[in-house]
Every structure is written in structure tokens, then in C-alpha cells.
Tab-separated table of C-alpha atoms and ligand atoms in Angstrom:
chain	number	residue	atom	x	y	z
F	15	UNK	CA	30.987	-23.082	7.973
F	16	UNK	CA	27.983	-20.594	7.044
F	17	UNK	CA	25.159	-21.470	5.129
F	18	UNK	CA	23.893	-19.373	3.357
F	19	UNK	CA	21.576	-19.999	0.267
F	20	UNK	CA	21.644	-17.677	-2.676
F	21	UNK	CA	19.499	-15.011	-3.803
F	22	UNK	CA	16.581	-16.739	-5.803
F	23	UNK	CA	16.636	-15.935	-9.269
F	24	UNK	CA	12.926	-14.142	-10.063
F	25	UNK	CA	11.447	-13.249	-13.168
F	26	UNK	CA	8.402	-11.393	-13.107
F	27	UNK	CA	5.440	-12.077	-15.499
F	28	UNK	CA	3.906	-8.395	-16.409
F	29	UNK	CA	5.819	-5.009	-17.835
F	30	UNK	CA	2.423	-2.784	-15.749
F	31	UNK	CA	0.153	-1.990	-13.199
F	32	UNK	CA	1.421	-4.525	-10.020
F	33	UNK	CA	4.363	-5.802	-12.306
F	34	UNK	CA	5.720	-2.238	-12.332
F	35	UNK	CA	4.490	-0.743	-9.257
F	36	UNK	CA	4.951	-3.388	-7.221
F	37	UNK	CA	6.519	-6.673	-8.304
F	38	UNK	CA	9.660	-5.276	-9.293
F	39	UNK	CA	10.501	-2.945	-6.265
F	40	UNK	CA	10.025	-4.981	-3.625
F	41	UNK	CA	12.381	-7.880	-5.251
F	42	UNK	CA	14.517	-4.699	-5.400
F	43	UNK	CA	14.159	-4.692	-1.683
F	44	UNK	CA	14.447	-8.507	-0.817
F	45	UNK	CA	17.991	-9.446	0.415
F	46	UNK	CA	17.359	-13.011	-0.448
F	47	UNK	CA	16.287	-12.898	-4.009
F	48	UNK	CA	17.057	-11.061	-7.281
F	49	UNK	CA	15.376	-10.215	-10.199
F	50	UNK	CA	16.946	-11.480	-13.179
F	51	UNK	CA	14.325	-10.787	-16.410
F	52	UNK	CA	10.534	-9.558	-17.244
F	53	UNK	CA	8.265	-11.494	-19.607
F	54	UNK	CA	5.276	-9.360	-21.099
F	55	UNK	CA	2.424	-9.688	-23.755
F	56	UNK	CA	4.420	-8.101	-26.387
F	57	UNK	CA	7.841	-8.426	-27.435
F	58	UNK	CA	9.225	-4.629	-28.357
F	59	UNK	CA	7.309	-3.601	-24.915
F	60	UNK	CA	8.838	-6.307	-22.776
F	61	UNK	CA	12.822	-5.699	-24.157
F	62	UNK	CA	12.058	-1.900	-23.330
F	63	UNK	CA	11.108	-2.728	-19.748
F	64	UNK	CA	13.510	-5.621	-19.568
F	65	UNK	CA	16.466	-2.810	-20.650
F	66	UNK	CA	15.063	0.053	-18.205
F	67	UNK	CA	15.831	-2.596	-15.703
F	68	UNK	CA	19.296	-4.221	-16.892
F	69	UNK	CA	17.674	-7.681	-16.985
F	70	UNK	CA	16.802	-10.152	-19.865
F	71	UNK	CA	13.333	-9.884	-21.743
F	72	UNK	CA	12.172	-13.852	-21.795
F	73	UNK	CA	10.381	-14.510	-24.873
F	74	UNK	CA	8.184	-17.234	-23.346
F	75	UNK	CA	7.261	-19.239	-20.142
F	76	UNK	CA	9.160	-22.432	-21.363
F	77	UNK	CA	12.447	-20.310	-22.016
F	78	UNK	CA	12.696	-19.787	-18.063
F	79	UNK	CA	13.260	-23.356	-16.601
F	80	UNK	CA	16.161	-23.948	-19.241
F	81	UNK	CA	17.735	-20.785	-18.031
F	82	UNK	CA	17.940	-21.771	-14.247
F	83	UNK	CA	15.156	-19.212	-13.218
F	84	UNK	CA	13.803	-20.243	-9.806
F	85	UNK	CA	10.595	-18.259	-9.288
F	86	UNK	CA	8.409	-15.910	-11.176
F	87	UNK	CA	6.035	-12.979	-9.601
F	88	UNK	CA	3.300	-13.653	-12.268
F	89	UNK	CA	1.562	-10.410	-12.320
F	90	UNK	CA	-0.982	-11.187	-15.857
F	91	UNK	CA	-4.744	-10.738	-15.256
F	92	UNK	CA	-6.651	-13.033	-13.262
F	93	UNK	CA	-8.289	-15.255	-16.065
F	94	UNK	CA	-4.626	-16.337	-17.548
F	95	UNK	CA	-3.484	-17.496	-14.153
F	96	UNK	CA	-4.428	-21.229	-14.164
F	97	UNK	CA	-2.436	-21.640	-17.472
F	98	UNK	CA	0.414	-20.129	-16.909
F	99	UNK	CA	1.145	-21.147	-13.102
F	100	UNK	CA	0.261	-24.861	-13.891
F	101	UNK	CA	3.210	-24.632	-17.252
F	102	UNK	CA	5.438	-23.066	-14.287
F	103	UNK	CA	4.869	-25.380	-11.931
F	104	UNK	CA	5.398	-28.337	-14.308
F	105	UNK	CA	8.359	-27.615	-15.285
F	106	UNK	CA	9.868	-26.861	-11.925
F	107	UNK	CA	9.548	-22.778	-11.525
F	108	UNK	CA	8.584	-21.675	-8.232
F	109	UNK	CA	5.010	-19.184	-8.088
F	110	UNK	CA	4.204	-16.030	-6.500
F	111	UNK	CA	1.078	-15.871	-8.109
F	112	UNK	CA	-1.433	-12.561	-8.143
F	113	UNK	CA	-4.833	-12.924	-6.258
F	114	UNK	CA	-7.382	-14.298	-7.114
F	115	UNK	CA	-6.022	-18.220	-8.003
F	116	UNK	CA	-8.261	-18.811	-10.631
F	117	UNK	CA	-11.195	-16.950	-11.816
F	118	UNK	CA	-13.471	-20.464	-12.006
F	119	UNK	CA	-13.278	-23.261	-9.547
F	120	UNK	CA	-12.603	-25.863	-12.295
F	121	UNK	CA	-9.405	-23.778	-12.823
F	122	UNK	CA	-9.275	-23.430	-9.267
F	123	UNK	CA	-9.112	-27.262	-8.935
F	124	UNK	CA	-7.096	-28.128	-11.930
F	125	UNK	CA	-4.282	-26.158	-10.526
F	126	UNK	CA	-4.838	-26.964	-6.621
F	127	UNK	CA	-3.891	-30.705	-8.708
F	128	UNK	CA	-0.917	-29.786	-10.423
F	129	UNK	CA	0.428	-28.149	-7.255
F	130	UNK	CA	-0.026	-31.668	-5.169
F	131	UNK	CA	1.878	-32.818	-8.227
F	132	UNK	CA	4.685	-31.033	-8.406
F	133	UNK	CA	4.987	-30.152	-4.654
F	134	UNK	CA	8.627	-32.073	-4.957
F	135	UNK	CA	10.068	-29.925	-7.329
F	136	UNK	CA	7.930	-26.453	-6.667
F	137	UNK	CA	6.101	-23.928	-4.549
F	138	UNK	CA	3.397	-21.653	-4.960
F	139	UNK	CA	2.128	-19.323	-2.926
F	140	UNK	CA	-0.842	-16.861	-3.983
F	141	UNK	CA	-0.368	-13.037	-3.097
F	142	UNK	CA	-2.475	-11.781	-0.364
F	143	UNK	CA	0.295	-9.556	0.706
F	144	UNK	CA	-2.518	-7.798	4.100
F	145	UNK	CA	-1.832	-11.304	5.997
F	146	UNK	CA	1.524	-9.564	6.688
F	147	UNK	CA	-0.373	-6.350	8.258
F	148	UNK	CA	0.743	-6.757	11.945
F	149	UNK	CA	-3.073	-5.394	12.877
F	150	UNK	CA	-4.315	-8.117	11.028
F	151	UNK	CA	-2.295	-10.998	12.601
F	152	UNK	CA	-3.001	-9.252	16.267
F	153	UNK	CA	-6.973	-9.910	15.239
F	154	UNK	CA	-5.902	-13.384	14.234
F	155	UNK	CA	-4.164	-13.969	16.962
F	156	UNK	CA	-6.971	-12.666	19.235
F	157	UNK	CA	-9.544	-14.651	17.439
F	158	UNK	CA	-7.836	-17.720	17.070
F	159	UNK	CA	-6.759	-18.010	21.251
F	160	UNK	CA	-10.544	-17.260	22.002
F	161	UNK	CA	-9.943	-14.078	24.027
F	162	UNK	CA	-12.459	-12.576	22.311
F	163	UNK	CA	-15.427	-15.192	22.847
F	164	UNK	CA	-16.902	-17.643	20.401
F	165	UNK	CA	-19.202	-17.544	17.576
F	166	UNK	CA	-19.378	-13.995	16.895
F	167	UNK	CA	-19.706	-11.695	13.625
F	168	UNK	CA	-16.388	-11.049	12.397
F	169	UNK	CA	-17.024	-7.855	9.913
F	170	UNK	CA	-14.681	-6.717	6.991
F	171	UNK	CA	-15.383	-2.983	5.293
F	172	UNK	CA	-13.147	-2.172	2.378
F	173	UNK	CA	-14.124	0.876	-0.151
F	174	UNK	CA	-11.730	1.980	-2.632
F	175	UNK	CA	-12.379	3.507	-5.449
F	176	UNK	CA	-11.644	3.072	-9.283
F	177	UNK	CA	-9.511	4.366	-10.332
F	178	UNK	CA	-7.358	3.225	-8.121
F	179	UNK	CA	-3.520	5.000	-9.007
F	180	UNK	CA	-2.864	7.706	-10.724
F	181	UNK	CA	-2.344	6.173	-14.163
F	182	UNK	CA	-5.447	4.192	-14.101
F	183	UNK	CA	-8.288	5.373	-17.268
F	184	UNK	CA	-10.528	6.909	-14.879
F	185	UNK	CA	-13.539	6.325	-17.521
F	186	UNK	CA	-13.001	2.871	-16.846
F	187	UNK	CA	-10.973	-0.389	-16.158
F	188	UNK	CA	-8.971	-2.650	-18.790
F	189	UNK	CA	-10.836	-4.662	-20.721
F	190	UNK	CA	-9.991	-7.807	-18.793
F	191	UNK	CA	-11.425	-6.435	-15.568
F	192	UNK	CA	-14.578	-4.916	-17.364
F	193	UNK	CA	-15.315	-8.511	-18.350
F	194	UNK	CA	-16.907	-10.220	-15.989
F	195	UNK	CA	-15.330	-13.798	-17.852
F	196	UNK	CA	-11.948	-12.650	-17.749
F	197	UNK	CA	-12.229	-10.882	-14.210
F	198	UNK	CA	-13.957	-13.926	-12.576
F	199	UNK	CA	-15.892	-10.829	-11.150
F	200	UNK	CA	-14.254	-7.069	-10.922
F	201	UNK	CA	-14.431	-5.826	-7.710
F	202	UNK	CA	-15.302	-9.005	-5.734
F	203	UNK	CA	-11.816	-9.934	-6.994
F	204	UNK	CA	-9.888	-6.869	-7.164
F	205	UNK	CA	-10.767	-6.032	-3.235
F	206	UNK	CA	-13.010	-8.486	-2.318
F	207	UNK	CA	-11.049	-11.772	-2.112
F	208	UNK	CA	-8.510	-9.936	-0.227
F	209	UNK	CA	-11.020	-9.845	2.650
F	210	UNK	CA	-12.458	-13.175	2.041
F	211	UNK	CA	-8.677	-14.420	2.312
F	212	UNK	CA	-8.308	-12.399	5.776
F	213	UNK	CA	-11.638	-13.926	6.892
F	214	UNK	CA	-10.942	-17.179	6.132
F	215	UNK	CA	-7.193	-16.832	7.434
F	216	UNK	CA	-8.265	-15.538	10.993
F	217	UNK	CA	-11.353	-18.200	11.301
F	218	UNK	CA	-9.531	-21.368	10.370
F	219	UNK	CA	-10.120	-24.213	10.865
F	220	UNK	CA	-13.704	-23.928	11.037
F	221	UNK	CA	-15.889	-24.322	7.649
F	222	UNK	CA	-17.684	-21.426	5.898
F	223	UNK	CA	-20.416	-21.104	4.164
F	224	UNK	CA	-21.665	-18.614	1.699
F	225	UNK	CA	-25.778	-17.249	2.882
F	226	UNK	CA	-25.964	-14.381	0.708
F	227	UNK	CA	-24.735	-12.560	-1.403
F	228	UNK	CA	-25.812	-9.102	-3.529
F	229	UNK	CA	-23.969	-7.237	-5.712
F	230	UNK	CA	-24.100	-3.918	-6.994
F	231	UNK	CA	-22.764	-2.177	-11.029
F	232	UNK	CA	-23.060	1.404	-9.970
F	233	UNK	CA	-19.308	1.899	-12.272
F	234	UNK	CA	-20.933	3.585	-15.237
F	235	UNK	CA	-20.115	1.692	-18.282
F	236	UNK	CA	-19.213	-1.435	-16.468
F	237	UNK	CA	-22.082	-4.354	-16.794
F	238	UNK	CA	-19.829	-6.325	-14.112
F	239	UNK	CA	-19.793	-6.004	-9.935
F	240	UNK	CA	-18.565	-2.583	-8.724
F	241	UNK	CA	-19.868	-3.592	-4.837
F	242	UNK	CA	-19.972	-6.437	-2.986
F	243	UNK	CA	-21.611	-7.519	0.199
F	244	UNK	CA	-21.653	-11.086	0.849
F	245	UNK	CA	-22.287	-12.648	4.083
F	246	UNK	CA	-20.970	-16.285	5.482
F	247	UNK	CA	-21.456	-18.873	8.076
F	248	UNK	CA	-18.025	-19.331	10.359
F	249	UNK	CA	-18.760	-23.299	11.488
F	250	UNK	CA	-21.870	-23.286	13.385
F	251	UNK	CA	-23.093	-20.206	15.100
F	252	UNK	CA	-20.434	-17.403	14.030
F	253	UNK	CA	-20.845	-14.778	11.362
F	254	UNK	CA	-18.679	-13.191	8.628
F	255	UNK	CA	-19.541	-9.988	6.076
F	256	UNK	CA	-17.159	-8.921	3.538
F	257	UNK	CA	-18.635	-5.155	2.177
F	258	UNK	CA	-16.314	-4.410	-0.651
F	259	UNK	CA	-16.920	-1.481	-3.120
F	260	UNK	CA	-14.920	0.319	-5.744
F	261	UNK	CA	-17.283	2.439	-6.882
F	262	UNK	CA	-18.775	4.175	-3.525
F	263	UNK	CA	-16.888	6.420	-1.046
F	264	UNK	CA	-16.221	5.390	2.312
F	265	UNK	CA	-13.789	7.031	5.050
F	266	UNK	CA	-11.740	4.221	5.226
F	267	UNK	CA	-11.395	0.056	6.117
F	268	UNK	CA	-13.121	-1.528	9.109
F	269	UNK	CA	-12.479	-5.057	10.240
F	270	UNK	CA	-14.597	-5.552	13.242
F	271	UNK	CA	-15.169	-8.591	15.433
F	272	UNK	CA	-18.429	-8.478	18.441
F	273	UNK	CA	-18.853	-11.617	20.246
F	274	UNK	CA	-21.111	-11.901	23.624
F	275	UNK	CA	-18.182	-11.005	25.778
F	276	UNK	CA	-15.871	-9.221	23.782
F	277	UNK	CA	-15.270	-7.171	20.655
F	278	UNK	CA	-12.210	-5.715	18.611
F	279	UNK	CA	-12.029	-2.937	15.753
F	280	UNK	CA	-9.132	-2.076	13.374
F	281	UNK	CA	-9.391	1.269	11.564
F	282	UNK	CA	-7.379	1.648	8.545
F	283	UNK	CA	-5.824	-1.420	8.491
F	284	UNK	CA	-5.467	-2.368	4.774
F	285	UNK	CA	-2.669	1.060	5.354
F	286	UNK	CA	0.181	1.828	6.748
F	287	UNK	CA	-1.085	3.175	9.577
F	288	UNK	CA	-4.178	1.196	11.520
F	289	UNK	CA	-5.453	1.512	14.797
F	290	UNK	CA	-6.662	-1.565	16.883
F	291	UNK	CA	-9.284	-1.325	20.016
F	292	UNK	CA	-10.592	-4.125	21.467
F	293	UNK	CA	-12.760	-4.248	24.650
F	294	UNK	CA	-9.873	-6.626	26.465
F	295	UNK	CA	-7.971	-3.542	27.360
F	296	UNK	CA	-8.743	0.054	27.107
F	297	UNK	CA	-6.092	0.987	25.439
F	298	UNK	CA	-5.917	1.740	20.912
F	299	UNK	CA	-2.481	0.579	19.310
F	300	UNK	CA	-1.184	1.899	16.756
F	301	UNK	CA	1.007	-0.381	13.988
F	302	UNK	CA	2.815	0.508	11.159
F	303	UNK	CA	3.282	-1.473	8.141
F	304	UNK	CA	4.277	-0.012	4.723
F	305	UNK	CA	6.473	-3.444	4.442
F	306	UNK	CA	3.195	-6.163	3.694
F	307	UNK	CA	4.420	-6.868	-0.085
F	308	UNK	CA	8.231	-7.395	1.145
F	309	UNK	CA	7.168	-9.076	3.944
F	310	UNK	CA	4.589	-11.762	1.800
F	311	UNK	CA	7.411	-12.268	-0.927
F	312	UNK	CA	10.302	-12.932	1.686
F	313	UNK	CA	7.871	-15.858	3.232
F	314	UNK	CA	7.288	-16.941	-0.173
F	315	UNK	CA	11.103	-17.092	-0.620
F	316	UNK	CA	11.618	-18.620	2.536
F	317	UNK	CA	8.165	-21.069	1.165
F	318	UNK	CA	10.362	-22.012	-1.971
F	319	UNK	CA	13.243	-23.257	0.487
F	320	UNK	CA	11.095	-25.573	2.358
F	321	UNK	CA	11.412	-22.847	5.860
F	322	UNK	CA	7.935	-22.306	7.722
F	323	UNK	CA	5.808	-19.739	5.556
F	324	UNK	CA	2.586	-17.865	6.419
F	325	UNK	CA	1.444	-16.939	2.993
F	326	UNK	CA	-1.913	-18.487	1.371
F	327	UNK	CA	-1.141	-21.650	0.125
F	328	UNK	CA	-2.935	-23.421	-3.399
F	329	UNK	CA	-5.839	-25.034	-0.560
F	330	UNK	CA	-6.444	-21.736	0.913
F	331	UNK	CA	-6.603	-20.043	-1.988
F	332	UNK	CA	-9.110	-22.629	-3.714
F	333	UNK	CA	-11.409	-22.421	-0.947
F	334	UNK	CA	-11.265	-18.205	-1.188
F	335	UNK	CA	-12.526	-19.057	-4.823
F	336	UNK	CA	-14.749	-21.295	-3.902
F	337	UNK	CA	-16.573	-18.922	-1.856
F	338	UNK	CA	-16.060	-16.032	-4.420
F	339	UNK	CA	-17.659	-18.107	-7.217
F	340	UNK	CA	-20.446	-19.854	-5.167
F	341	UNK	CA	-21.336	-15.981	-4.242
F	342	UNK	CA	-21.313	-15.089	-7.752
F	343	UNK	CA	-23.610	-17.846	-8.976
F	344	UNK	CA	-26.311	-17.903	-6.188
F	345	UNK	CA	-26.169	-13.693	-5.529
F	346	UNK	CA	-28.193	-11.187	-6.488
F	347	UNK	CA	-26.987	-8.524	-8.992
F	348	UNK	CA	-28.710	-4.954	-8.719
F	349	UNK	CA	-28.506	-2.950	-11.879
F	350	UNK	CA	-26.350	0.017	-11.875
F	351	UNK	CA	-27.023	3.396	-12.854
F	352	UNK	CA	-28.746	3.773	-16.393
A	10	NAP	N1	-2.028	-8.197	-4.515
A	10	NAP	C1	-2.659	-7.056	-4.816
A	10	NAP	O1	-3.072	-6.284	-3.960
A	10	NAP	C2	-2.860	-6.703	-6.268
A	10	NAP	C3	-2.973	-5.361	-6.655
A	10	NAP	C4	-3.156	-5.086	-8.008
A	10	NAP	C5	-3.239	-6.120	-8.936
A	10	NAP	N2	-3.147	-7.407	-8.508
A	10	NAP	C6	-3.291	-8.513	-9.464
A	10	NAP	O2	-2.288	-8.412	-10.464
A	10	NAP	C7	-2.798	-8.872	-11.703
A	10	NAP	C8	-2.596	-7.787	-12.754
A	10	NAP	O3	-3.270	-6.636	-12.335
A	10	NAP	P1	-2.788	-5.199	-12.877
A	10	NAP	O4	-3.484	-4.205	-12.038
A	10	NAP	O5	-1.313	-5.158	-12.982
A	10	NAP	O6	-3.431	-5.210	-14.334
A	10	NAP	P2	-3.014	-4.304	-15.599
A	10	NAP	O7	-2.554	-2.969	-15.112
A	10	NAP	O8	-4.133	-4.395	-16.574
A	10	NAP	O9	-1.745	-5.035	-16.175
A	10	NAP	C9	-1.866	-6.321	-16.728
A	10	NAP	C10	-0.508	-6.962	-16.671
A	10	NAP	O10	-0.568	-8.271	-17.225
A	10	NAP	C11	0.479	-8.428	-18.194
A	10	NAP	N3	0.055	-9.349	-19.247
A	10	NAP	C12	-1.098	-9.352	-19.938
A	10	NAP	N4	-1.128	-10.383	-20.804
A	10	NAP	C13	0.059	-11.039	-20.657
A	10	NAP	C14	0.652	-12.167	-21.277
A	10	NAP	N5	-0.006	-12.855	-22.219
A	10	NAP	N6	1.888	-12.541	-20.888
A	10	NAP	C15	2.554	-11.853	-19.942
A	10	NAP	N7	2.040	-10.768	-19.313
A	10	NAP	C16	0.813	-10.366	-19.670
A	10	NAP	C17	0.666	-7.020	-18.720
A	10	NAP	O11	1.944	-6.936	-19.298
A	10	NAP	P3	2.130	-6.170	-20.706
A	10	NAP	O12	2.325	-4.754	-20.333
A	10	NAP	O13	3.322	-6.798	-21.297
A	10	NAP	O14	0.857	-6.421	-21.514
A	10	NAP	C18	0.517	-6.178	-17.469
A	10	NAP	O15	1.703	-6.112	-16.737
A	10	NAP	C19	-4.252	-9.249	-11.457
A	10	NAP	O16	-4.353	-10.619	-11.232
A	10	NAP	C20	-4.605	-8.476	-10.208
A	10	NAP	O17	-5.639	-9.088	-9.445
A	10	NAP	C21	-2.955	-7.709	-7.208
């Protein structure tokens, strides 16, 4: 006799930007799940998208668990996360939830709670889709069996700038991400705790630390961070800085690692296409990934049936915004341009 479970019934939370662009493709793409109905912030706009798609338009959060939805994608903006994932959760709907967690760490912790909770009955996972960049787990890999040496500075470069796709205002970002209250901090958050995720990710288990942290508001129009450069202890002796931007150019993403014996540099991993070097061999490989979001939501499927899973889980992602918010409140801000 086979066993084989069926698809997982998904509903994604979000009719634009990573709903649209993202979300709802790559469930397209999973063989073990299937999308099954949208919920947005306004009715006529979510049966329009819910239609374009052939699914149902769900009028509210609570509607879902009654209907036998398993999961939800929940694609809203960051400061509506806590709220929504903790209803979710409660009543037994499995979470893919956008980065960042939370944009406080009271939210941060009052979720991280109702997870423990409800661990019996649901999952959640929080979507930091370049942990699935084969580069990136080569690095981790690397770093984690010490073939690289000890206590050394593990750097991560990431400029990209606003606006990001096509359809984005170019005079500026939605008012939720302009905000730095509803953003929990705008680039820091958009890019930034991507890289603070891959830091943390490739150090575990030791502790870090925030030492510094400046930020820059060189978006015109935008009184909230554009840059980013924070700098963190890895346990005792090592070294981590994040240099996130999306307002300054750059020719593309660096994560670099230099210890006293060895040293490792990825160009262009946060693409399809990166290139690794490390001073172990003399040799660059080149990896392709254009698969990281169907990758991240197949191990959260897999998550949601109890199999081994890779993606950040509620502790991981509490400690990235931990570090995010602890930056924000003891860094420096530079003005912008006047
Ligand atoms: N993993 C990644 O690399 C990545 C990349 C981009 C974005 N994200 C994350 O995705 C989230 C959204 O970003 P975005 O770029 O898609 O922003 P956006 O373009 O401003 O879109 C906001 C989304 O939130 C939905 N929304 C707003 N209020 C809602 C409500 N009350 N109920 C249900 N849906 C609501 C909107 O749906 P309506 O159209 O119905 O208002 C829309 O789909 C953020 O947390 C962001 O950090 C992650």
C-alpha cells in the first residue's frame, strides 16, 4: 500500500506585491500542495483576484479553519503579522509567514508563545526563502565543520535598490514601509533581516551580539532607514557585518568569511547564478538556483507534516528580531539628503 498524503490546501493572505509575484506561482509549482482561495484588504479586489485564479475569495481569517484550509502564505505587511499568524495558529491553520516575524520583540515574543502553544495542532515557519540557495548552505556547511578556521569575520553585502520591480512607485514605497512603526524599520527589514537570518543560520549555535549599528535615510522623502550596516559578536572572538542598502548602488551581493587560516567568498549569491571561492581549493563553483521560494515552501510543507524541515523556525526568527530591534534602538541614524 502507498502512502501518499494529499496536496495541502493553501490560501494565501495578500492579492500584490509577494502575494502575486510570488506566493501564488510557486504553490502553482509545488506537487504537494494546492492553492485553494486568496484573502485581501478589500472585498471587490480580493473576488477579482480570487476569480483570475479559479479559487474562493475568503472574507476573513476565521472563515478558513471551518472550511478545512490547512496552511496560509500570509503575504500582509510586516506590522499585521503578529495578529494575524497568532488567530491562524489558534485555530489550527498552518503558517508560511513573510519575513520579518514581528516588527517589535513584544510581538516577537507574544507569538514565539502562541506557537509553543499550539505546536500540537500547527506549524509555522517564517520565509527566508536564500537558506535554500545551495551557495549559501555550501558556506554553512563550510563554517559549521570548521574547515574554514574559528572565530573569524563572517561578512554579508546586499544593495538593492528601491524600487525594487517594475511596478513599484519609484517616488517612493507604500505607506506601510515608509513608516518606520509599521515597517519595524524599511530596509533593515526588507533586505536586511534576510542577511541577519543567513548569519545567524550559518553561525549557530553560538550567541550574537549586536556592537553597532548606523543607519543611513539617503531615500528622498523617506524619514525611515534606506542603509544599514550593523556589526555583531559571533560567541566570543568571531565577527559578523550585515551592509544592507536600498538606496545606494552596488555591483552586486558579497558574503565573505576570513578566518586566520582560511577564507571563502560568494559573489552573487542572493541570484540565480553565484560563484563560490574559498582558499581550501583553488577552484570557483558555480550553482544555480532560481528554485529558493519552491524549495523553502516544499520544506514548509514537508514542516506542516511533522518530516525534517530546514526553514527558520518561530525561535530563529525571534532572535533575527531581536537583533534587528536591539540595532534599531541603540544605532545611530544619519540624516539623509535635505
Ligand atoms: N521573502 C521575501 O524575499 C519577500 C519579498 C517581498 C516581500 N516580502 C514580505 O511580504 C510582505 C508584503 O510585502 P509586499 O512587497 O507584497 O507589500 P505590498 O506590495 O505593499 O503588498 C501588501 C500586501 O498585503 C496585503 N494586505 C494588506 N492589508 C491586508 C489585510 N488587512 N488583509 C489581507 N491582506 C492585506 C495586500 O493585499 P491587498 O491588495 O488586498 O491590499 C498586499 O498583497 C512583507 O512582510 C514583506 O516583508 C518578502
Amino acid at each position: 500500500m502507498t502512502n501518499v498524503t494529499p496536496p495541502l490546501r493553501v490560501v494565501v493572505i495578500g492579492t500584490r506585491g509577494q502575494a502575486a509575484r510570488v506566493a501564488v506561482p510557486t504553490i502553482a509549482l509545488s506537487e504537494r500542495a494546492d492553492l485553494v482561495g486568496v484573502i485581501g484588504s478589500e472585498q471587490r479586489r480580493t473576488r477579482e483576484f480570487a476569480d483570475e485564479l479559479g479559487v474562493t475569495s475568503y472574507p476573513s481569517i476565521s472563515s478558513l479553519a471551518q472550511d478545512g484550509v490547512d496552511a496560509v502564505w500570509l503575504t500582509a505587511p510586516n506590522h499585521l503579522h503578529a495578529t494575524m499568524a497568532s488567530e491562524l495558529l489558534e485555530s489550527g491553520v498552518n503558517v508560511l509567514l513573510e519575513k520579518p516575524m514581528t516588527t517589535t520583540l513584544d510581538d516577537a515574543t507574544s507569538l514565539r508563545e502562541v506557537v509553543a502553544r499550539t505546536e500540537a495542532s500547527a506549524t509555522l515557519r517564517v520565509a527566508y526563502q536564500h537558506r535554500f540557495r545551495p551557495a549559501h548552505q555550501l558556506l554553512r556547511h563550510q563554517l559549521r565543520s570548521g574547515e574554514l578556521g574559528e572565530s573569524g569575520m563572517l561578512r554579508v553585502h546586499r544593495y538593492w535598490k528601491f524600487p525594487y520591480f517594475a511596478g513599484d512607485d519609484p517616488s517612493g514605497p507604500a505607506p506601510w514601509r515608509s513608516s518606520s512603526t509599521t515597517s519595524g524599520g524599511w530596509a533593515i527589514n526588507d533586505i536586511g533581516s534576510h542577511l541577519v537570518d543567513l548569519v545567524l543560520w550559518m553561525t549557530q549555535p553560538q550567541p550574537l551580539t549586536v556592537v553597532s549599528a548606523v543607519f543611513g535615510m539617503q531615500f528622498p522623502g523617506v524619514d525611515n532607514d534606506s542603509s544599514a550596516l550593523l556589526t555583531l559578536g559571533v560567541g566570543d572572538r568571531g565577527l559578523a557585518v550585515i551592509e544592507c542598502s536600498n538606496a545606494l548602488s552596488s555591483p552586486g551581493s558579497l558574503v565573505e568569511y576570513y578566518s586566520g587560516t582560511a577564507w571563502a567568498r560568494l559573489t552573487n549569491s542572493f541570484h540565480p547564478v553565484a560563484v563560490s571561492t574559498t582558499s581550501l581549493d583553488d577552484m570557483s563553483v558555480t550553482t544555480t538556483s532560481d528554485d529558493s521560494y519552491l524549495r523553502m515552501f516544499d520544506d514548509f510543507v514537508a514542516a506542516c507534516h511533522g518530516e525534517p524541515s530546514e526553514g527558520a523556525t518561530a525561535d530563529e526568527a525571534w532572535e533575527s528580531v531581536r537583533l534587528i530591534q536591539e540595532a534599531r534602538a541603540t544605532g545611530r541614524y544619519l540624516a539623509g539628503p535635505a
